[in-house]
Short mmCIF file of N, CA and C in Angstrom, two decimals:
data_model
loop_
_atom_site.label_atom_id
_atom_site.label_comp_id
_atom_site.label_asym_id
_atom_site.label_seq_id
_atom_site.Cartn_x
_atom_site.Cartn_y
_atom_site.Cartn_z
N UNK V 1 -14.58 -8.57 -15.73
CA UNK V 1 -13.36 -9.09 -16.32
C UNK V 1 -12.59 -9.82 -15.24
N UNK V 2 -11.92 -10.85 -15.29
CA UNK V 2 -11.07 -11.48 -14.82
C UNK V 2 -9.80 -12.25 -15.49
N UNK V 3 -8.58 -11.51 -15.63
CA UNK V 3 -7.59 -12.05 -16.10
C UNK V 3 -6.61 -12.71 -15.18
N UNK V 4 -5.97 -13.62 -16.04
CA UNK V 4 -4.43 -13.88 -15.49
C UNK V 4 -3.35 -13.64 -16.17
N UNK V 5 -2.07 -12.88 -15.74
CA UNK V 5 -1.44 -12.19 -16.75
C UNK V 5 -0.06 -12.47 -16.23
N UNK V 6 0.82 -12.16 -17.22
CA UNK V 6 2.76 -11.72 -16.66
C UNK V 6 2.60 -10.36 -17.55
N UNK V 7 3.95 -9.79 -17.13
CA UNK V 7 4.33 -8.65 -16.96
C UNK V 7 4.17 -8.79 -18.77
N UNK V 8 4.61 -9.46 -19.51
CA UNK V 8 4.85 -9.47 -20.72
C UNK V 8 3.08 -9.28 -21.79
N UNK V 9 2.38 -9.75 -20.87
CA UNK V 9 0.70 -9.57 -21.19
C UNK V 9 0.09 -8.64 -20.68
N UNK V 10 0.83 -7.63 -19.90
CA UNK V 10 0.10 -6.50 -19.49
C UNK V 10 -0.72 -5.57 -20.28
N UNK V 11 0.22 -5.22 -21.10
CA UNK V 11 -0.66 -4.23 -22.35
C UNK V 11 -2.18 -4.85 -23.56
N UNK V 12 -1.78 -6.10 -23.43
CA UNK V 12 -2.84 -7.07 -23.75
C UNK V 12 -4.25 -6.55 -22.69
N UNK V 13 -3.89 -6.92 -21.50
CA UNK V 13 -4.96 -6.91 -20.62
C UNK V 13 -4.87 -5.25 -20.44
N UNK V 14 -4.37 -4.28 -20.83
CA UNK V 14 -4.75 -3.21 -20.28
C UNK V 14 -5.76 -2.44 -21.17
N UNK V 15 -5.16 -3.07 -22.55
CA UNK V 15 -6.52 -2.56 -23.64
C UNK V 15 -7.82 -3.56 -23.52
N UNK V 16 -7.34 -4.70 -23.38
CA UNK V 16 -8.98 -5.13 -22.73
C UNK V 16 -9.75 -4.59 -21.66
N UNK V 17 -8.88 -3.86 -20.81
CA UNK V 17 -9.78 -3.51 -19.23
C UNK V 17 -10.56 -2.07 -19.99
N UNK V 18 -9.44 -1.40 -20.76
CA UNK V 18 -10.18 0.05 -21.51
C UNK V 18 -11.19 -0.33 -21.98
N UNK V 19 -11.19 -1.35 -22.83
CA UNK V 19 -12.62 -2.26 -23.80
C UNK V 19 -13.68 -2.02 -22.59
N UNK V 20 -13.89 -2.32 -21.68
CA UNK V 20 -14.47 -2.93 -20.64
C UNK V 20 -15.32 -0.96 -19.78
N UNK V 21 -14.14 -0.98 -19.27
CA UNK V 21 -14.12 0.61 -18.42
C UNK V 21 -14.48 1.46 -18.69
N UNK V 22 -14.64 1.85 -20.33
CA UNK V 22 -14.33 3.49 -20.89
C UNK V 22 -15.24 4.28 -20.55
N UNK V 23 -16.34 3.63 -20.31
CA UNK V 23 -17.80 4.67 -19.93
C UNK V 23 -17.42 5.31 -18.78
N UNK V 24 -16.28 5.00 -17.57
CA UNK V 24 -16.40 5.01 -16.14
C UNK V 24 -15.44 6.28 -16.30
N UNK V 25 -15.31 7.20 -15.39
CA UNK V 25 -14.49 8.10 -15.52
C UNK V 25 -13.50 7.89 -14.31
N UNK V 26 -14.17 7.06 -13.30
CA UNK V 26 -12.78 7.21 -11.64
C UNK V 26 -13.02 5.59 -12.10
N UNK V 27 -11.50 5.24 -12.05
CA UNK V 27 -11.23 3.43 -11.94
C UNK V 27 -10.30 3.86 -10.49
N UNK V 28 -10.29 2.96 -9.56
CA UNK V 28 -9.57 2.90 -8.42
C UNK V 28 -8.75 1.61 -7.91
N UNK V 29 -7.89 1.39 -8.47
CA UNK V 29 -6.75 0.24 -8.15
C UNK V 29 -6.60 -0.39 -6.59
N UNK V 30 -6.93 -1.59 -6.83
CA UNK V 30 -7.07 -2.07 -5.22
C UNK V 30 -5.80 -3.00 -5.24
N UNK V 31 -4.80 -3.06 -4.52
CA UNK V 31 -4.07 -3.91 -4.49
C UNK V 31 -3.16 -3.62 -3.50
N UNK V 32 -2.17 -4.41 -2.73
CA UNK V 32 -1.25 -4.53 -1.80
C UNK V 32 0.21 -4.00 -2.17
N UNK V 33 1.11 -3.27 -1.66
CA UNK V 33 2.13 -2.96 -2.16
C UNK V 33 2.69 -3.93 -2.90
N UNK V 34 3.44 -3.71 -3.85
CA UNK V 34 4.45 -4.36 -4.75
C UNK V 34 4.14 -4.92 -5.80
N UNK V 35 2.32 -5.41 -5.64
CA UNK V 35 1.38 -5.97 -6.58
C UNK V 35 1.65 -5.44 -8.11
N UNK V 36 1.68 -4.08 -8.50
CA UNK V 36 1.74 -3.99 -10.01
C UNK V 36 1.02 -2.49 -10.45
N UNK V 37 0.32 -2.04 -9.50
CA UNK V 37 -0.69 -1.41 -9.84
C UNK V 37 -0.02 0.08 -11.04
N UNK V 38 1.13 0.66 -10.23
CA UNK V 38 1.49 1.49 -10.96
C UNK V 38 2.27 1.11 -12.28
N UNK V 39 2.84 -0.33 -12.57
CA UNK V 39 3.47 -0.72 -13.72
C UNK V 39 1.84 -1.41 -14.65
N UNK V 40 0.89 -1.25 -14.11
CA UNK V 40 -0.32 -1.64 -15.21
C UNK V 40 -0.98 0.04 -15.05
N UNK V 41 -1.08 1.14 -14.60
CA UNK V 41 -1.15 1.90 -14.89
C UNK V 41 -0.44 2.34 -16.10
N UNK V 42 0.92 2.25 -16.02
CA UNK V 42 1.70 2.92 -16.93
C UNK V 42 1.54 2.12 -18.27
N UNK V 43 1.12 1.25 -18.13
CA UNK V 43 0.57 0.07 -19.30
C UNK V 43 -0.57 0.68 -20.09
N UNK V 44 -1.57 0.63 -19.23
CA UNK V 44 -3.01 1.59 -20.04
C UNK V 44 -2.75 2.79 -20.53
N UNK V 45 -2.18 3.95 -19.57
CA UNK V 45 -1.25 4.86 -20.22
C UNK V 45 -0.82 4.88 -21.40
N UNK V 46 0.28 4.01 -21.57
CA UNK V 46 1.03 3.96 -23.00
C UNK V 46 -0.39 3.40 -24.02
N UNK V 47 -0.99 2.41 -23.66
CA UNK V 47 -2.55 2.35 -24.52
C UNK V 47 -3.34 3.11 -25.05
N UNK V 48 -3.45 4.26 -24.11
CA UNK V 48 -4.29 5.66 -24.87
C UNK V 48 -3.45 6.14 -25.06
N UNK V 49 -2.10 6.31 -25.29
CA UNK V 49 -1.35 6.89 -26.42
C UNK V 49 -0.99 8.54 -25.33
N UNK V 50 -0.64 8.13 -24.52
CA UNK V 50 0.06 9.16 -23.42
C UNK V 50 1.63 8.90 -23.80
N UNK V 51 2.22 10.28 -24.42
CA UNK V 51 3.32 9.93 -24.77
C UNK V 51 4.68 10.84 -23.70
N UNK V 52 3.72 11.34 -22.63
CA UNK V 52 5.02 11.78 -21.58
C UNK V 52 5.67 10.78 -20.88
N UNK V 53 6.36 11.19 -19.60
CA UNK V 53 6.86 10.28 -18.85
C UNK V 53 5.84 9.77 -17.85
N UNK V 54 5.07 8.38 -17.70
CA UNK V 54 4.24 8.15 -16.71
C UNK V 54 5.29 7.63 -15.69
N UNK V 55 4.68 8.16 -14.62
CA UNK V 55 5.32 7.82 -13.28
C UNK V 55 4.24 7.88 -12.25
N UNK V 56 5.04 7.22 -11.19
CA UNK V 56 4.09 7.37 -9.69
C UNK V 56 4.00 8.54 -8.92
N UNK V 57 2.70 8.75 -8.76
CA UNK V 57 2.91 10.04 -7.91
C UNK V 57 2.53 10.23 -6.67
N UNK V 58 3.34 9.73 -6.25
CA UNK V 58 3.50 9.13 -4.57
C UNK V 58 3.57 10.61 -3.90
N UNK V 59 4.65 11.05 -4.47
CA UNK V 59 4.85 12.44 -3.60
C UNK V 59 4.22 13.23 -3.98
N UNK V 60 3.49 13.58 -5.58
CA UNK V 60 2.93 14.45 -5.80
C UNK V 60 1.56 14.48 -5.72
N UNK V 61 1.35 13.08 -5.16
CA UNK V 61 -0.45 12.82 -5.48
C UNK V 61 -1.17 13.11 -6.85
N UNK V 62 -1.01 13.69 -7.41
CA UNK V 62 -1.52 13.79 -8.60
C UNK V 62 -0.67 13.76 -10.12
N UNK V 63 -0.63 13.03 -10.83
CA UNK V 63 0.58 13.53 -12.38
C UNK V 63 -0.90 13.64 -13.50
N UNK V 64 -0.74 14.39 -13.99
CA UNK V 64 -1.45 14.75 -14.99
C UNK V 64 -1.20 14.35 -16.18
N UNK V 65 -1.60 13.55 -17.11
CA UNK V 65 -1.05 13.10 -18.81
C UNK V 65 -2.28 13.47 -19.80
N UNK V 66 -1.91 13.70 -20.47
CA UNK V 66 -2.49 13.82 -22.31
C UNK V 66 -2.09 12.44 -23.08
N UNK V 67 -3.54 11.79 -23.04
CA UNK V 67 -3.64 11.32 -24.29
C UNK V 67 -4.19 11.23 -25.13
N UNK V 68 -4.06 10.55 -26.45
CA UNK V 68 -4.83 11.21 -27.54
C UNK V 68 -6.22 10.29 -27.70
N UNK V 69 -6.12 9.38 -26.81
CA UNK V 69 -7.59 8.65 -27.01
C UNK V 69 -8.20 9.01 -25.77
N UNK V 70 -7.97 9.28 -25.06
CA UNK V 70 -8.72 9.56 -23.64
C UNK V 70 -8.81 10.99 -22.68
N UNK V 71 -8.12 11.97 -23.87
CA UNK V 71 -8.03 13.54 -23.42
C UNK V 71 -6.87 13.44 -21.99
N UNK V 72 -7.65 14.17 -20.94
CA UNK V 72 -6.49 14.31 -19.67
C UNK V 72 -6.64 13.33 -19.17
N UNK V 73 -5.61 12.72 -18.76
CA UNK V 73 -5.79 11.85 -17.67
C UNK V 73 -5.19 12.41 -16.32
N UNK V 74 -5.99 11.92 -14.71
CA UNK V 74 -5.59 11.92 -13.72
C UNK V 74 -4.74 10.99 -12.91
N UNK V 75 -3.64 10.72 -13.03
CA UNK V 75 -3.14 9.33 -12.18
C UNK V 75 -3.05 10.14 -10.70
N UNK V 76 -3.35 9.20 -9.71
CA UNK V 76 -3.60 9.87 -8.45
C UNK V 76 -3.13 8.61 -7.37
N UNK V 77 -2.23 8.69 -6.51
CA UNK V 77 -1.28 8.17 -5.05
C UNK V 77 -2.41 8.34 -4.58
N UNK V 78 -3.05 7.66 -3.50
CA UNK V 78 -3.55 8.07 -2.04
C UNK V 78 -2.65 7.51 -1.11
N UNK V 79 -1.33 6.89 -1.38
CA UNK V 79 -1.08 5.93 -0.22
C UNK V 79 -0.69 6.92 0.95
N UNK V 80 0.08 8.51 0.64
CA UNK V 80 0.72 8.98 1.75
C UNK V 80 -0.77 9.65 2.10
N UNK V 81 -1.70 9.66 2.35
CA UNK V 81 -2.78 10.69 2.66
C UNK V 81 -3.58 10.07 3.57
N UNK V 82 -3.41 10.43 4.62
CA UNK V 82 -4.04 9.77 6.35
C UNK V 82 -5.65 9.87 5.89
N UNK V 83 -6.55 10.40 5.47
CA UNK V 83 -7.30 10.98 5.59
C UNK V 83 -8.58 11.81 4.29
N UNK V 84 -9.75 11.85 4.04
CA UNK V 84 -10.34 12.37 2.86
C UNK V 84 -9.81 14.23 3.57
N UNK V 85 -9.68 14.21 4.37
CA UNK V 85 -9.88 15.98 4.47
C UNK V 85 -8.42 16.18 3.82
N UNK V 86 -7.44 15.47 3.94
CA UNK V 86 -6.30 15.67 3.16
C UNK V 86 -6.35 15.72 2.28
N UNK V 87 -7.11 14.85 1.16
CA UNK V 87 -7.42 14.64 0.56
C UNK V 87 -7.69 15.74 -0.64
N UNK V 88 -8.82 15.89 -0.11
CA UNK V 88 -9.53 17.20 -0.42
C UNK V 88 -8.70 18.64 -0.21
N UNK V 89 -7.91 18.58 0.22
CA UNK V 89 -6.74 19.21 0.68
C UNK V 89 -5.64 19.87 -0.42
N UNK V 90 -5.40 18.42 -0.88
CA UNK V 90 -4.61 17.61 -2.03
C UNK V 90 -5.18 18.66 -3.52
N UNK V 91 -6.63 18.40 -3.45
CA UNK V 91 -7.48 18.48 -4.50
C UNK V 91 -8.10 17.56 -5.50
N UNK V 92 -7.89 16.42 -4.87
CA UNK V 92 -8.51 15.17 -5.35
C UNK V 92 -9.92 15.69 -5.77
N UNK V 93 -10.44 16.20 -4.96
CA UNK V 93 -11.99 16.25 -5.46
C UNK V 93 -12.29 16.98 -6.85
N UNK V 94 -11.02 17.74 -6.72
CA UNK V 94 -11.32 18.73 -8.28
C UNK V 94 -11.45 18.11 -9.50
N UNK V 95 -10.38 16.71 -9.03
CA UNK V 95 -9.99 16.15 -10.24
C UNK V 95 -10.89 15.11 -10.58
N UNK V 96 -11.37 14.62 -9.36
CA UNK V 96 -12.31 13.56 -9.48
C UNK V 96 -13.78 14.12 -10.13
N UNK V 97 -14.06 15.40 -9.78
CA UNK V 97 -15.31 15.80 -10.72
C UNK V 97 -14.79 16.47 -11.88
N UNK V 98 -13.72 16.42 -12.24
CA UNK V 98 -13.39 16.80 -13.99
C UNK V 98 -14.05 16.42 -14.79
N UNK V 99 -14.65 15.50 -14.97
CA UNK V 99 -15.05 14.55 -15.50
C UNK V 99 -14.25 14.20 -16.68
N UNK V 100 -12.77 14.10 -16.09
CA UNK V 100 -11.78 13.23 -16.86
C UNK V 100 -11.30 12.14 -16.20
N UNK V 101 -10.89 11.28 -17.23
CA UNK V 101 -10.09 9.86 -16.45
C UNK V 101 -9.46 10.03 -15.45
N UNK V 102 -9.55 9.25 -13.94
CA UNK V 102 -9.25 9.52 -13.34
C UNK V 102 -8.74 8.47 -12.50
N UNK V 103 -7.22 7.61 -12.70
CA UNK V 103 -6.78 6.48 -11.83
C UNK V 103 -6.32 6.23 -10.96
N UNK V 104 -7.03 6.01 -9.87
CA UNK V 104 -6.79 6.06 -8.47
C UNK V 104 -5.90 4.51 -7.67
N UNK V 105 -4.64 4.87 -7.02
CA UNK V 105 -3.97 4.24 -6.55
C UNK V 105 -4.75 4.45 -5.17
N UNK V 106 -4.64 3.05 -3.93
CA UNK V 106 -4.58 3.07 -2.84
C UNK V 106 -6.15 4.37 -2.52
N UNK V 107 -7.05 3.37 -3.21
CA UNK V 107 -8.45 4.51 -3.03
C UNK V 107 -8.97 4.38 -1.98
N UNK V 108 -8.55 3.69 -0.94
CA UNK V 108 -9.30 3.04 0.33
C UNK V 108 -9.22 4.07 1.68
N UNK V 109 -7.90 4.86 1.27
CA UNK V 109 -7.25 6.02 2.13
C UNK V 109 -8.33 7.75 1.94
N UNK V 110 -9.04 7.42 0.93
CA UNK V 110 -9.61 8.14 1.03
C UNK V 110 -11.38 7.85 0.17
N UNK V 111 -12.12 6.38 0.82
CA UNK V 111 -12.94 6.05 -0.25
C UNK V 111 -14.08 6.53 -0.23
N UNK V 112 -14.51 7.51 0.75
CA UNK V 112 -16.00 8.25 1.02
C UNK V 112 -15.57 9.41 -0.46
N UNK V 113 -15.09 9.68 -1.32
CA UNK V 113 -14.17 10.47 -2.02
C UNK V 113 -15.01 10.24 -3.30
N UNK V 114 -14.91 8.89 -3.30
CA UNK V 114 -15.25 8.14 -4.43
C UNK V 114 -16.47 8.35 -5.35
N UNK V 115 -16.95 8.25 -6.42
CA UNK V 115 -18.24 8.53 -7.00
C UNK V 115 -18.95 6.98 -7.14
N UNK V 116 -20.21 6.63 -7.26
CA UNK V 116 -21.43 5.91 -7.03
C UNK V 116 -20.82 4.82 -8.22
N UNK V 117 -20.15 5.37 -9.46
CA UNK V 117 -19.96 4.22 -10.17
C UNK V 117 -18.96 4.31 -11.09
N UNK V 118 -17.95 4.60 -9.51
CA UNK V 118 -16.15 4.06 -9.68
C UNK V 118 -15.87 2.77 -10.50
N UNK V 119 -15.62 2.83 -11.38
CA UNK V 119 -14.83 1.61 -11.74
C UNK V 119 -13.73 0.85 -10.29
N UNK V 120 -14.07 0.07 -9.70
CA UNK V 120 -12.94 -0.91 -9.52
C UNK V 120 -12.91 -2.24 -9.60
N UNK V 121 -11.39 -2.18 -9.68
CA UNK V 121 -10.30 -2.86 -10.41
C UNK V 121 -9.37 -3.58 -8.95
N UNK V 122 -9.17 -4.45 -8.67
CA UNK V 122 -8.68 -5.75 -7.81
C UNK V 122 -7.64 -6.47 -8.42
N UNK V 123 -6.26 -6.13 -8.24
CA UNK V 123 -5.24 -6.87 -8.44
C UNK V 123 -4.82 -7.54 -7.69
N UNK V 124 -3.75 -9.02 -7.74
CA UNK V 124 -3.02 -9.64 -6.64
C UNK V 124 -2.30 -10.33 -7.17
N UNK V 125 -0.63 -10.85 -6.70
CA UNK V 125 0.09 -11.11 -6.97
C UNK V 125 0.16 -12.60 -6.90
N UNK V 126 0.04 -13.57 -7.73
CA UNK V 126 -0.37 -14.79 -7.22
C UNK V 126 1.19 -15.53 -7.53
N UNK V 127 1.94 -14.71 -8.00
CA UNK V 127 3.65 -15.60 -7.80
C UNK V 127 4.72 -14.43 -7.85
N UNK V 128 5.56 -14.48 -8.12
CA UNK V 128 6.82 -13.36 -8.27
C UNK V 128 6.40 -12.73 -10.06
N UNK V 129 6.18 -13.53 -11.13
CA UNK V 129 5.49 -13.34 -12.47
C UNK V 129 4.34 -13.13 -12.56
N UNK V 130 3.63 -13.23 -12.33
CA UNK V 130 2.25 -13.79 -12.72
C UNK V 130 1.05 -12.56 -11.90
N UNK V 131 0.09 -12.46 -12.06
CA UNK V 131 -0.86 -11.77 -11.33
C UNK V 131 -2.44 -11.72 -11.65
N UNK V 132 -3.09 -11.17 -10.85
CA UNK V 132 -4.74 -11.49 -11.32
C UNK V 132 -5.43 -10.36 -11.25
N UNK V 133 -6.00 -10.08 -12.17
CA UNK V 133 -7.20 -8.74 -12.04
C UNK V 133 -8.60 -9.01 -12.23
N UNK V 134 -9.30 -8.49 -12.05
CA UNK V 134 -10.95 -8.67 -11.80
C UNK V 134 -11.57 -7.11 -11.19
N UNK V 135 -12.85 -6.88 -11.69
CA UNK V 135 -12.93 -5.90 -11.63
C UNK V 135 -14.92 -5.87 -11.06
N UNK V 136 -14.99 -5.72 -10.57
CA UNK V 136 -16.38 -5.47 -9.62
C UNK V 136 -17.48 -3.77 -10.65
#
């Protein structure tokens, strides 16, 4: 997949990326601060019909959601985590072999972590509106 999107086409492209993804259980968000990643998280989110509060979980590393098309979901921070032994620390690994959805922010901080056939996902900010995703 390769889109170009505004903030206003997000949910557009977030049920297309599900179209695309659903077989994959770890998708891992590659992108540079400020890029989007957690406001197109919370996009797919609201898509499978997660009706808590999605948020970032920067501090908590992990937020847990229910939705009704995709059972549990994992949203998962790596940005504060030096390290996989932290990581693992954290309990990333528990969650990552749940074998539930599992969306990984800033996966690079910990990518030996990762399973053989991670979904990722490559965002970038190509104006102050506008942005690009593509997915490997």
């Amino acid at each position: 997949m390769d889109a170009i999107f505004t903030l206003e086409q997000v949910k557009q492209v977030a049920g297309a990326l599900w179209k695309e993804g659903k077989s994959k259980k770890v998708w891992a968000f590659h992108a540079l601060m400020g890029t989007g990643k957690t406001t197109f998280i919370h996009a797919l989110c609201e898509e499978l019909g997660v009706h808590s509060a999605i948020s970032s979980p920067t501090f908590a590393i992990i937020n847990e959601y229910n939705s009704t098309i995709a059972g549990t979901i994992y949203h998962m921070d790596w940005y504060r985590l030096k390290n996989e032994e932290e990581a693992v620390n954290a309990g990333v690994d528990d969650s990552l072999g749940s074998g539930q959805l599992c969306l990984v922010e800033w996966p690079e901080n910990a990518a030996g972590l990762l399973p053989d056939d991670t979904f990722h996902i490559h965002m970038e900010a190509l104006d102050e509106d506008t942005r690009r995703l593509y997915t490997e």
